Amino acid sequence: MSASTTVTTPAGPPSAARWWIRRYTFTGTAVGLIFLWLSLTPSLLPRGPLFQGLVSGGSGAIGYALGVFGVWVVRFMRSKDASPPAPRWAWLTLIGTAVIIHTCVVLSLHGWQDRMRDLMGVPRLTWYNYPQAGLIAIVTLFVLVEVGQLIRRLIGFLVRQLERVAPPRVSAVVAVALLAALFVAILDGVVVKAAMNTMNSTFGAINEETSPDQASPSSRLRSGGPESLASWESLGHQGRIFVAGGPTVAKLSAFNKAPAREPIRAYAGLNSADGIKATAELAAAELARTGGLNRAVVAVATTTGTGWINEAEACALEYMFNGDTAIVSMQYSFLPSWLSFLVDKENARQAGQALFEAVDKRVRALPESKRPKLVVFGESLGSFGGEASFMSLNNLVARTDGALFSGPTFQNTIWKDLTINRDAGSPQWLPIYDDGRAVRFVARPGDLARPDSPWGTADSPKVVYLQHASDPIAWWHPDLLYHKPDWLKEPRGYDVLPQVRWTPIVTFLQVSADMAVAIDVPDGHGHRYVADVANAWAAILHPPAWTPEKTERLRPLLHADE
């Protein structure tokens, strides 16, 4: 070829950049970066490198998909088959801008992480945690985007095959519908089934585990002991922990400086009877067998998925009444609480209702003058199940002598109704309902006196919801995907940074990740409810001879787990 006909090829970007441009779109990359940066903003709890990386990678991938989809919509509306590639200067501008913004965002991330961790008393991250989070984010982002690319190619292949017999637009719709149907069929019929079988096998084995150091009780006042209607093995892992736990008579006597009674703990496991109603009846029969109906207080506890009960809530009652208590509960699942919430939520509702009805029936059969105080309590999914027997606050107050629900979920019927219909001017994260006449929402002990108005009489039933402003279990909701909640419109709670903002999709992912670390924070934050249950029970039941000084002595003795 002569010099006069030589074609000069414009200098292009480096080969690595050309590879990126060939494989990924400009708009998708830009929107993906924006979503990744937004994911680095603060949410409810401090996040470690793993969850920060997963959230950032997931957010970036979703942003990329939205960017690509937006371009496709515009192209579809203009009846164009392809979009022109972005010029080189646009990519260079994006890269330069991205470097500057990312540097500022990372510095901001370091600042809010330190402030949040100092606020909650959590150790600060070390310098290498930040590159760890970045690496995890990059891997997550690329894996998700590549999966999306594979799906796009598969759709393109199906469309080309269908275009042999149908118009292009009809082919595209049919291809997407077929792929979606295939995905749902595989997910529901293969993936979910295999996953559930694996989890049932794994957690079922954990439920059956027994420790050689944990012998069956020698007391007839405990389920699994002598004369028990439920065998020790049938109680399940968490049931055995609960029955074997609690303060001893000696500890109670020393604390109250008076002779104590041995507290009663009645429990029926998932394998103690056939079905929820039968298990509830067995637990109530255990309560009657042990003489629990003759105690000063009978407490109906609804468990979380594994059968777990917050030991702090149980022990506080036993200390306050010097052992003159009977706590009854049952197991309805052996799955973790979050998984049980997804697949066993109806079982939690039925278990809470069946157990309370079985116990209430026996209490109501007693002469009114000989009836014990009847209270209900539960945490997280246990609070959801604990509400199940009651249609409203009025019904709860009419049928019990008090209730303590901690860390409620967005599905709690009564809690949700009270929060929606809260008094004007009170925030969603700590509402006031009906001027606090029957129910109080409490984040810290001082909130029990909020509002400054009478809380019934000393003997009137009282209800307390313990909920922290930073508890993602309480504030997670599917609506976070597209709707800004009131708790982010109103002034922030005491342990939520003012920099927390709502962003569509991103905030949903952030709070979802917060749920995974909700208990990995000190008491008084997140989903950790321990010492404050002492103040709550004291306000609900007004135990005889109990004083604020005793409450303060009791608080450090409480713990959530055995």
Coordinates of C-alpha atoms in Angstrom, one line a residue:
M1 CA 0.0 0.0 0.0
S2 CA 1.4 3.4 -1.0
A3 CA 1.9 6.3 1.5
S4 CA -1.0 8.2 -0.2
T5 CA -3.4 5.4 0.7
T6 CA -2.1 4.6 4.2
V7 CA -4.9 4.8 6.8
T8 CA -3.8 6.1 10.2
T9 CA -5.4 4.2 13.1
P10 CA -6.3 6.5 16.0
A11 CA -4.5 5.8 19.1
G12 CA -6.8 3.9 21.4
P13 CA -6.7 3.2 25.0
P14 CA -4.4 0.5 26.4
S15 CA -5.3 -3.1 25.7
A16 CA -6.7 -3.7 29.2
A17 CA -9.0 -0.7 28.8
R18 CA -10.0 -1.9 25.3
W19 CA -10.9 -5.2 26.8
W20 CA -13.1 -3.5 29.5
I21 CA -14.8 -1.3 26.8
R22 CA -15.5 -4.4 24.7
R23 CA -17.0 -6.3 27.5
Y24 CA -18.7 -3.7 29.7
T25 CA -20.8 -0.6 29.0
F26 CA -20.0 3.0 29.9
T27 CA -23.4 3.7 31.5
G28 CA -23.5 0.5 33.4
T29 CA -20.0 1.1 34.8
A30 CA -20.9 4.7 35.8
V31 CA -24.1 3.8 37.5
G32 CA -22.4 0.8 39.2
L33 CA -19.7 3.0 40.6
I34 CA -22.3 5.4 42.0
F35 CA -24.1 2.5 43.7
L36 CA -20.8 1.2 45.1
W37 CA -20.0 4.6 46.6
L38 CA -23.4 4.9 48.1
S39 CA -23.0 1.5 49.8
L40 CA -20.0 2.9 51.7
T41 CA -22.2 5.4 53.5
P42 CA -23.1 4.5 57.1
S43 CA -26.1 2.4 58.2
L44 CA -27.2 1.1 61.6
L45 CA -24.2 -0.9 62.7
P46 CA -20.5 -1.0 62.1
R47 CA -19.6 -3.5 59.4
G48 CA -16.5 -5.6 59.1
P49 CA -14.6 -6.2 55.9
L50 CA -16.6 -9.2 54.8
F51 CA -20.1 -7.7 55.0
Q52 CA -18.9 -4.3 53.7
G53 CA -17.3 -6.0 50.7
L54 CA -20.4 -8.1 50.0
V55 CA -22.7 -5.1 50.3
S56 CA -20.5 -2.9 48.1
G57 CA -20.1 -5.6 45.5
G58 CA -23.8 -6.4 45.4
S59 CA -24.7 -2.7 45.2
G60 CA -22.2 -2.1 42.4
A61 CA -23.6 -5.1 40.5
I62 CA -27.2 -3.9 40.9
G63 CA -26.2 -0.4 39.8
Y64 CA -24.5 -1.9 36.7
A65 CA -27.6 -3.8 35.8
L66 CA -29.8 -0.8 36.2
G67 CA -27.5 1.3 34.0
V68 CA -27.5 -1.4 31.3
F69 CA -31.3 -1.8 31.6
G70 CA -31.8 2.0 31.3
V71 CA -29.8 2.1 28.1
W72 CA -31.8 -0.8 26.7
V73 CA -35.1 0.9 27.5
V74 CA -34.0 4.1 25.7
R75 CA -32.8 2.0 22.8
F76 CA -36.1 0.1 22.7
M77 CA -38.2 3.2 22.7
R78 CA -36.1 4.6 19.8
S79 CA -36.3 1.3 17.9
K80 CA -32.5 1.1 17.8
D81 CA -30.7 -2.2 17.6
A82 CA -27.5 -0.9 19.1
S83 CA -26.0 2.1 21.0
P84 CA -22.9 3.9 19.9
P85 CA -19.9 3.3 22.1
A86 CA -18.8 6.0 24.5
P87 CA -15.9 8.0 23.2
R88 CA -12.4 7.7 24.7
W89 CA -12.6 11.0 26.4
A90 CA -15.8 9.9 28.3
W91 CA -14.0 6.9 29.6
L92 CA -10.9 9.0 30.6
T93 CA -13.2 11.5 32.3
L94 CA -15.0 8.7 34.2
I95 CA -11.7 7.2 35.4
G96 CA -10.3 10.4 36.6
T97 CA -13.5 11.4 38.4
A98 CA -13.8 8.0 39.9
V99 CA -10.3 8.1 41.4
I100 CA -11.0 11.4 43.1
I101 CA -14.5 10.5 44.3
H102 CA -13.4 7.1 45.5
T103 CA -10.5 8.5 47.5
C104 CA -12.9 11.0 49.3
V105 CA -15.5 8.2 49.9
V106 CA -12.9 5.8 51.4
L107 CA -11.6 8.6 53.7
S108 CA -15.2 9.3 54.8
L109 CA -15.8 5.5 55.3
H110 CA -12.8 5.4 57.7
G111 CA -14.2 8.4 59.6
W112 CA -17.8 7.1 60.1
Q113 CA -16.6 3.6 60.9
D114 CA -14.4 5.0 63.7
R115 CA -17.2 7.2 65.0
M116 CA -19.8 4.4 65.0
R117 CA -17.4 2.0 66.7
D118 CA -16.5 4.5 69.4
L119 CA -20.2 5.2 69.9
M120 CA -21.0 1.6 70.5
G121 CA -17.7 0.6 72.3
V122 CA -16.5 -1.7 69.4
P123 CA -12.8 -1.9 68.6
R124 CA -11.8 0.1 65.5
L125 CA -10.8 -1.6 62.3
T126 CA -7.2 -2.0 61.5
W127 CA -5.6 -0.5 58.3
Y128 CA -5.6 -3.8 56.4
N129 CA -9.3 -4.3 56.9
Y130 CA -10.0 -1.7 54.3
P131 CA -8.1 -3.3 51.4
Q132 CA -9.8 -6.6 52.5
A133 CA -13.2 -5.1 52.0
G134 CA -12.1 -3.6 48.7
L135 CA -10.9 -7.0 47.4
I136 CA -14.1 -8.8 48.5
A137 CA -16.2 -6.0 46.9
I138 CA -14.3 -6.4 43.6
V139 CA -14.6 -10.2 43.5
T140 CA -18.3 -10.0 44.4
L141 CA -19.0 -7.3 41.8
F142 CA -17.2 -9.2 39.0
V143 CA -18.8 -12.5 39.8
L144 CA -22.3 -11.0 39.8
V145 CA -21.8 -9.0 36.7
E146 CA -20.4 -12.0 34.9
V147 CA -23.4 -14.0 35.9
G148 CA -25.5 -11.2 34.4
Q149 CA -23.5 -11.4 31.2
L150 CA -24.1 -15.1 30.9
I151 CA -27.8 -14.6 31.4
R152 CA -27.7 -11.9 28.7
R153 CA -25.9 -14.2 26.3
L154 CA -28.4 -17.0 27.0
I155 CA -31.3 -14.7 26.3
G156 CA -29.6 -13.6 23.0
F157 CA -29.2 -17.2 22.0
L158 CA -32.8 -18.0 22.7
V159 CA -34.0 -14.9 20.8
R160 CA -31.9 -15.9 17.7
Q161 CA -33.5 -19.3 17.7
L162 CA -37.0 -18.0 18.1
E163 CA -36.6 -15.4 15.4
R164 CA -36.6 -18.2 12.9
V165 CA -40.4 -18.6 13.6
A166 CA -41.5 -15.4 15.3
P167 CA -41.0 -11.6 15.0
P168 CA -38.0 -10.2 17.0
R169 CA -40.0 -8.4 19.7
V170 CA -42.2 -11.5 20.3
S171 CA -39.0 -13.6 20.4
A172 CA -37.5 -11.4 23.0
V173 CA -40.6 -11.6 25.3
V174 CA -40.9 -15.3 24.9
A175 CA -37.2 -15.9 25.6
V176 CA -37.2 -13.8 28.8
A177 CA -40.4 -15.6 29.9
L178 CA -39.0 -19.0 29.2
L179 CA -35.7 -18.3 31.0
A180 CA -37.6 -16.8 34.0
A181 CA -39.8 -19.9 34.3
L182 CA -36.8 -22.2 34.0
F183 CA -35.0 -20.2 36.7
V184 CA -37.9 -20.3 39.1
A185 CA -38.4 -24.1 38.4
I186 CA -34.8 -24.9 39.1
L187 CA -34.6 -22.6 42.1
D188 CA -37.8 -23.9 43.7
G189 CA -37.5 -27.5 42.7
V190 CA -33.8 -28.1 43.0
V191 CA -31.8 -25.4 44.7
V192 CA -34.3 -24.6 47.5
K193 CA -35.1 -28.3 48.1
A194 CA -31.4 -29.3 48.3
A195 CA -30.6 -26.3 50.5
M196 CA -33.5 -27.0 52.9
N197 CA -32.6 -30.7 53.1
T198 CA -29.0 -29.8 53.9
M199 CA -30.0 -27.2 56.5
N200 CA -32.6 -29.5 58.1
S201 CA -30.0 -32.3 58.3
T202 CA -27.3 -29.9 59.7
F203 CA -29.4 -28.1 62.3
G204 CA -31.4 -31.2 63.1
A205 CA -28.1 -32.8 64.1
I206 CA -27.2 -29.8 66.2
N207 CA -30.6 -30.0 67.9
E208 CA -29.9 -33.6 68.9
E209 CA -26.4 -32.8 70.3
T210 CA -26.0 -33.6 74.0
S211 CA -23.0 -32.7 76.2
P212 CA -21.5 -35.2 78.6
D213 CA -21.1 -32.3 81.0
Q214 CA -24.8 -31.5 80.9
A215 CA -26.7 -34.2 82.8
S216 CA -30.5 -34.4 83.1
P217 CA -31.9 -32.4 86.1
S218 CA -32.2 -34.2 89.4
S219 CA -35.1 -31.9 90.4
R220 CA -38.7 -32.8 89.6
L221 CA -39.3 -29.0 89.1
R222 CA -37.5 -29.2 85.8
S223 CA -38.6 -30.8 82.5
G224 CA -36.4 -33.8 81.6
G225 CA -35.9 -34.6 85.3
P226 CA -37.6 -37.2 87.6
E227 CA -41.4 -37.7 86.8
S228 CA -41.1 -35.4 83.8
L229 CA -43.6 -36.0 81.0
A230 CA -40.9 -35.0 78.5
S231 CA -37.6 -36.9 78.2
W232 CA -34.3 -35.0 78.6
E233 CA -33.3 -36.0 75.1
S234 CA -36.5 -34.7 73.5
L235 CA -36.1 -31.2 74.8
G236 CA -33.6 -30.3 72.0
H237 CA -30.3 -28.5 72.3
Q238 CA -31.6 -25.1 73.4
G239 CA -34.3 -26.6 75.6
R240 CA -31.7 -28.5 77.6
I241 CA -29.7 -25.4 78.0
F242 CA -32.7 -23.5 79.2
V243 CA -33.9 -26.1 81.6
A244 CA -30.4 -26.6 83.1
G245 CA -29.8 -22.9 83.5
G246 CA -31.0 -20.1 85.8
P247 CA -29.9 -19.0 89.3
T248 CA -29.6 -21.5 92.1
V249 CA -31.6 -21.3 95.3
A250 CA -28.4 -20.3 97.1
K251 CA -27.7 -17.4 94.7
L252 CA -31.3 -16.2 94.9
S253 CA -31.3 -16.4 98.7
A254 CA -28.0 -14.5 98.9
F255 CA -29.2 -11.8 96.5
N256 CA -32.5 -11.2 98.2
K257 CA -31.3 -11.9 101.7
A258 CA -34.2 -14.3 102.3
P259 CA -34.9 -18.0 101.8
A260 CA -35.7 -18.6 98.2
R261 CA -37.7 -21.3 96.3
E262 CA -36.4 -23.3 93.4
P263 CA -37.7 -21.7 90.2
I264 CA -39.7 -23.9 87.9
R265 CA -38.8 -24.3 84.3
A266 CA -41.1 -26.4 82.1
Y267 CA -40.3 -27.1 78.5
A268 CA -41.4 -29.3 75.6
G269 CA -39.1 -29.9 72.7
L270 CA -39.9 -30.5 69.0
N271 CA -39.6 -34.2 69.5
S272 CA -41.5 -34.3 72.8
A273 CA -44.9 -34.7 71.2
D274 CA -46.4 -35.0 67.7
G275 CA -47.4 -31.6 66.4
I276 CA -47.6 -28.0 67.7
K277 CA -50.8 -28.3 69.7
A278 CA -49.8 -31.6 71.3
T279 CA -46.4 -30.1 72.2
A280 CA -48.1 -27.0 73.7
E281 CA -50.4 -29.2 75.8
L282 CA -47.5 -31.3 77.0
A283 CA -45.6 -28.1 78.1
A284 CA -48.7 -26.9 79.9
A285 CA -49.1 -30.3 81.5
E286 CA -45.5 -30.1 82.6
L287 CA -46.2 -26.7 84.2
A288 CA -49.1 -28.2 86.2
R289 CA -47.1 -31.3 87.1
T290 CA -44.3 -29.2 88.7
G291 CA -46.8 -27.1 90.7
G292 CA -46.1 -24.1 88.6
L293 CA -49.7 -23.0 88.8
N294 CA -49.2 -22.4 92.5
R295 CA -46.3 -19.9 92.0
A296 CA -46.6 -16.1 92.3
V297 CA -45.8 -15.7 88.6
V298 CA -46.4 -17.9 85.6
A299 CA -44.4 -16.7 82.5
V300 CA -45.2 -18.0 79.0
A301 CA -42.1 -17.6 76.9
T302 CA -42.1 -17.9 73.1
T303 CA -38.8 -19.1 71.7
T304 CA -36.9 -18.1 68.6
G305 CA -36.4 -20.6 65.8
T306 CA -33.9 -22.9 67.5
G307 CA -35.9 -23.0 70.7
W308 CA -33.7 -20.3 72.3
I309 CA -34.9 -18.1 75.2
N310 CA -33.1 -15.0 76.3
E311 CA -31.7 -16.1 79.6
A312 CA -31.6 -12.5 80.9
E313 CA -35.4 -12.2 80.6
A314 CA -36.0 -15.5 82.4
C315 CA -33.4 -14.9 85.2
A316 CA -34.6 -11.4 85.9
L317 CA -38.0 -12.7 86.8
E318 CA -36.6 -15.4 89.0
Y319 CA -34.4 -13.0 90.9
M320 CA -37.2 -10.5 91.4
F321 CA -39.6 -13.0 92.9
N322 CA -36.9 -15.0 94.7
G323 CA -37.6 -18.1 92.8
D324 CA -41.4 -18.1 93.3
T325 CA -41.9 -18.3 89.5
A326 CA -42.7 -20.8 86.8
I327 CA -41.5 -20.3 83.2
V328 CA -43.1 -22.5 80.5
S329 CA -42.0 -22.7 76.9
M330 CA -41.8 -25.0 73.8
Q331 CA -39.8 -25.6 70.7
Y332 CA -41.4 -25.4 67.2
S333 CA -38.3 -25.5 65.0
F334 CA -34.6 -26.2 65.1
L335 CA -33.7 -23.7 62.4
P336 CA -31.9 -20.4 63.1
S337 CA -34.2 -17.5 63.8
W338 CA -33.6 -15.7 60.4
L339 CA -34.3 -18.9 58.5
S340 CA -37.2 -19.9 60.7
F341 CA -38.7 -16.4 60.0
L342 CA -38.6 -17.2 56.3
V343 CA -39.9 -20.8 56.3
D344 CA -41.4 -21.4 59.8
K345 CA -43.0 -18.1 60.6
E346 CA -46.5 -19.6 60.6
N347 CA -45.2 -22.3 63.1
A348 CA -44.0 -19.5 65.4
R349 CA -47.4 -17.9 65.3
Q350 CA -49.2 -21.2 65.9
A351 CA -46.8 -22.2 68.7
G352 CA -47.2 -18.9 70.6
Q353 CA -50.9 -19.1 70.3
A354 CA -51.2 -22.7 71.2
L355 CA -48.9 -22.5 74.3
F356 CA -50.6 -19.4 75.7
E357 CA -54.1 -20.9 75.3
A358 CA -53.0 -24.2 76.9
V359 CA -51.6 -22.3 79.9
D360 CA -54.3 -19.7 80.2
K361 CA -57.0 -22.5 80.2
R362 CA -55.4 -24.0 83.3
V363 CA -54.9 -20.7 85.0
R364 CA -58.5 -19.7 84.4
A365 CA -59.7 -23.0 85.9
L366 CA -58.3 -21.9 89.3
P367 CA -60.3 -19.8 91.8
E368 CA -59.7 -16.1 91.0
S369 CA -58.1 -15.5 94.4
K370 CA -55.5 -18.3 93.8
R371 CA -54.5 -17.4 90.3
P372 CA -50.8 -16.5 89.7
K373 CA -49.8 -13.4 87.7
L374 CA -49.7 -14.5 84.1
V375 CA -47.2 -12.8 81.8
V376 CA -45.8 -13.4 78.4
F377 CA -42.4 -12.6 76.9
G378 CA -40.2 -13.2 73.9
E379 CA -37.4 -11.8 71.8
S380 CA -37.2 -11.3 68.1
L381 CA -39.2 -14.1 66.4
G382 CA -40.3 -15.0 69.9
S383 CA -41.9 -11.6 70.3
F384 CA -43.7 -12.2 67.0
G385 CA -45.0 -15.6 68.3
G386 CA -45.8 -14.1 71.7
E387 CA -48.2 -11.6 70.2
A388 CA -50.1 -14.3 68.3
S389 CA -52.8 -15.0 70.9
F390 CA -53.9 -11.4 71.0
M391 CA -55.6 -9.4 68.4
S392 CA -54.8 -6.0 69.9
L393 CA -53.2 -4.2 72.8
N394 CA -56.5 -4.2 74.6
N395 CA -56.8 -7.9 74.3
L396 CA -53.2 -8.4 75.5
V397 CA -53.9 -6.2 78.5
A398 CA -57.2 -7.9 79.3
R399 CA -55.8 -11.4 79.2
T400 CA -52.4 -11.0 80.9
D401 CA -50.8 -9.3 83.8
G402 CA -48.0 -7.9 81.6
A403 CA -45.8 -8.5 78.7
L404 CA -42.2 -7.9 77.7
F405 CA -41.3 -8.1 74.0
S406 CA -37.7 -7.2 72.9
G407 CA -36.3 -6.7 69.4
P408 CA -39.7 -7.0 67.6
T409 CA -39.8 -7.7 63.9
F410 CA -41.6 -5.8 61.2
Q411 CA -44.2 -8.6 61.1
N412 CA -45.3 -8.2 64.7
T413 CA -49.0 -7.3 64.3
I414 CA -49.6 -5.4 67.5
W415 CA -46.3 -3.6 67.5
K416 CA -46.8 -2.5 63.9
D417 CA -50.3 -1.2 64.6
L418 CA -49.1 0.7 67.7
T419 CA -46.2 2.2 65.8
I420 CA -48.3 3.3 62.8
N421 CA -50.9 4.9 65.1
R422 CA -48.4 6.4 67.5
D423 CA -49.0 9.8 69.1
A424 CA -48.2 12.8 66.9
G425 CA -44.7 14.1 67.4
S426 CA -43.2 10.8 68.7
P427 CA -40.6 9.1 66.4
Q428 CA -41.0 5.8 64.7
W429 CA -37.9 4.4 66.4
L430 CA -39.3 5.2 69.9
P431 CA -43.1 5.9 69.7
I432 CA -45.6 6.9 72.3
Y433 CA -49.0 5.3 72.0
D434 CA -52.1 6.6 73.7
D435 CA -50.0 8.8 76.0
G436 CA -48.3 5.7 77.4
R437 CA -51.3 4.5 79.4
A438 CA -50.7 0.8 78.8
V439 CA -47.6 0.4 76.7
R440 CA -44.1 1.9 76.7
F441 CA -41.5 1.7 74.0
V442 CA -38.0 1.6 75.6
A443 CA -34.5 1.9 74.3
R444 CA -32.9 2.8 77.6
P445 CA -34.2 2.5 81.2
G446 CA -35.0 6.2 81.4
D447 CA -37.6 5.7 78.6
L448 CA -39.8 3.8 81.0
A449 CA -40.8 7.2 82.4
R450 CA -41.7 8.5 78.9
P451 CA -44.1 10.2 78.6
D452 CA -44.4 12.0 81.9
S453 CA -47.9 10.8 82.6
P454 CA -49.6 8.1 84.7
W455 CA -48.8 4.5 83.6
G456 CA -52.0 2.9 85.0
T457 CA -52.1 1.8 88.6
A458 CA -49.5 -0.4 90.4
D459 CA -51.6 -3.5 89.7
S460 CA -52.8 -2.7 86.1
P461 CA -51.2 -4.8 83.3
K462 CA -48.3 -3.1 81.5
V463 CA -46.6 -3.9 78.2
V464 CA -43.0 -3.0 77.3
Y465 CA -41.3 -3.1 73.9
L466 CA -37.5 -3.0 74.2
Q467 CA -36.1 -1.7 70.9
H468 CA -32.9 0.0 70.0
A469 CA -32.6 2.7 67.3
S470 CA -29.7 0.7 65.8
D471 CA -31.5 -2.7 65.8
P472 CA -31.8 -3.8 62.1
I473 CA -34.1 -6.7 63.1
A474 CA -36.8 -4.1 64.1
W475 CA -36.3 -1.7 61.2
W476 CA -35.6 -4.1 58.2
H477 CA -38.6 -4.1 55.8
P478 CA -38.9 -5.0 52.1
D479 CA -40.2 -1.4 51.6
L480 CA -36.7 -0.2 52.2
L481 CA -36.0 -1.1 48.6
Y482 CA -38.1 1.8 47.3
H483 CA -39.6 3.8 50.3
K484 CA -37.9 6.0 52.8
P485 CA -39.0 5.0 56.3
D486 CA -40.1 7.5 59.0
W487 CA -37.1 6.5 61.2
L488 CA -34.8 8.1 58.5
K489 CA -37.1 11.1 58.0
E490 CA -37.1 12.0 61.7
P491 CA -34.3 12.9 64.1
R492 CA -31.9 9.9 64.4
G493 CA -31.9 7.7 67.5
Y494 CA -29.2 8.0 70.2
D495 CA -26.9 5.4 68.6
V496 CA -27.5 6.1 64.9
L497 CA -25.2 8.5 63.1
P498 CA -26.8 11.7 61.6
Q499 CA -25.0 10.8 58.4
V500 CA -27.2 7.8 57.8
R501 CA -29.3 8.4 54.7
W502 CA -31.8 6.5 52.7
T503 CA -30.9 5.4 49.1
P504 CA -33.2 3.1 47.1
I505 CA -32.0 -0.5 47.0
V506 CA -28.7 0.4 48.7
T507 CA -30.2 1.0 52.2
F508 CA -32.1 -2.3 51.9
L509 CA -28.8 -4.1 51.2
Q510 CA -27.1 -2.3 54.1
V511 CA -29.7 -3.0 56.7
S512 CA -29.9 -6.6 55.4
A513 CA -26.2 -7.0 56.0
D514 CA -26.6 -5.3 59.4
M515 CA -29.0 -8.1 60.4
A516 CA -26.2 -10.6 60.1
V517 CA -24.1 -8.8 62.7
A518 CA -27.0 -7.5 64.8
I519 CA -25.8 -9.3 68.0
D520 CA -22.1 -8.7 67.5
V521 CA -22.3 -5.4 69.4
P522 CA -22.4 -4.5 73.1
D523 CA -25.6 -4.6 75.1
G524 CA -27.8 -1.6 74.5
H525 CA -27.2 -1.5 70.8
G526 CA -28.3 -3.5 67.8
H527 CA -30.2 -6.7 68.7
R528 CA -28.6 -7.1 72.2
Y529 CA -31.1 -6.9 75.0
V530 CA -29.7 -7.9 78.4
A531 CA -29.3 -5.6 81.4
D532 CA -32.3 -3.4 80.5
V533 CA -34.7 -6.3 80.9
A534 CA -34.3 -5.9 84.7
N535 CA -35.7 -2.4 84.6
A536 CA -38.5 -3.4 82.2
W537 CA -39.7 -6.3 84.4
A538 CA -39.5 -4.2 87.5
A539 CA -41.7 -1.6 85.9
I540 CA -44.2 -4.2 84.6
L541 CA -44.7 -6.3 87.7
H542 CA -43.6 -4.2 90.7
P543 CA -42.3 -7.2 92.6
P544 CA -42.9 -7.1 96.4
A545 CA -40.0 -5.5 98.4
W546 CA -38.2 -4.7 95.2
T547 CA -36.2 -1.5 95.0
P548 CA -34.3 0.5 92.3
E549 CA -31.2 -0.4 94.2
K550 CA -31.9 -4.1 93.6
T551 CA -32.4 -3.5 89.9
E552 CA -29.0 -1.9 89.7
R553 CA -27.4 -4.8 91.5
L554 CA -29.2 -7.3 89.3
R555 CA -28.2 -5.7 85.9
P556 CA -24.6 -6.9 85.9
L557 CA -25.7 -10.5 86.8
L558 CA -27.7 -11.0 83.7
H559 CA -26.6 -12.5 80.4
A560 CA -28.4 -13.5 77.3
D561 CA -26.8 -17.0 76.8
E562 CA -25.7 -19.9 79.0

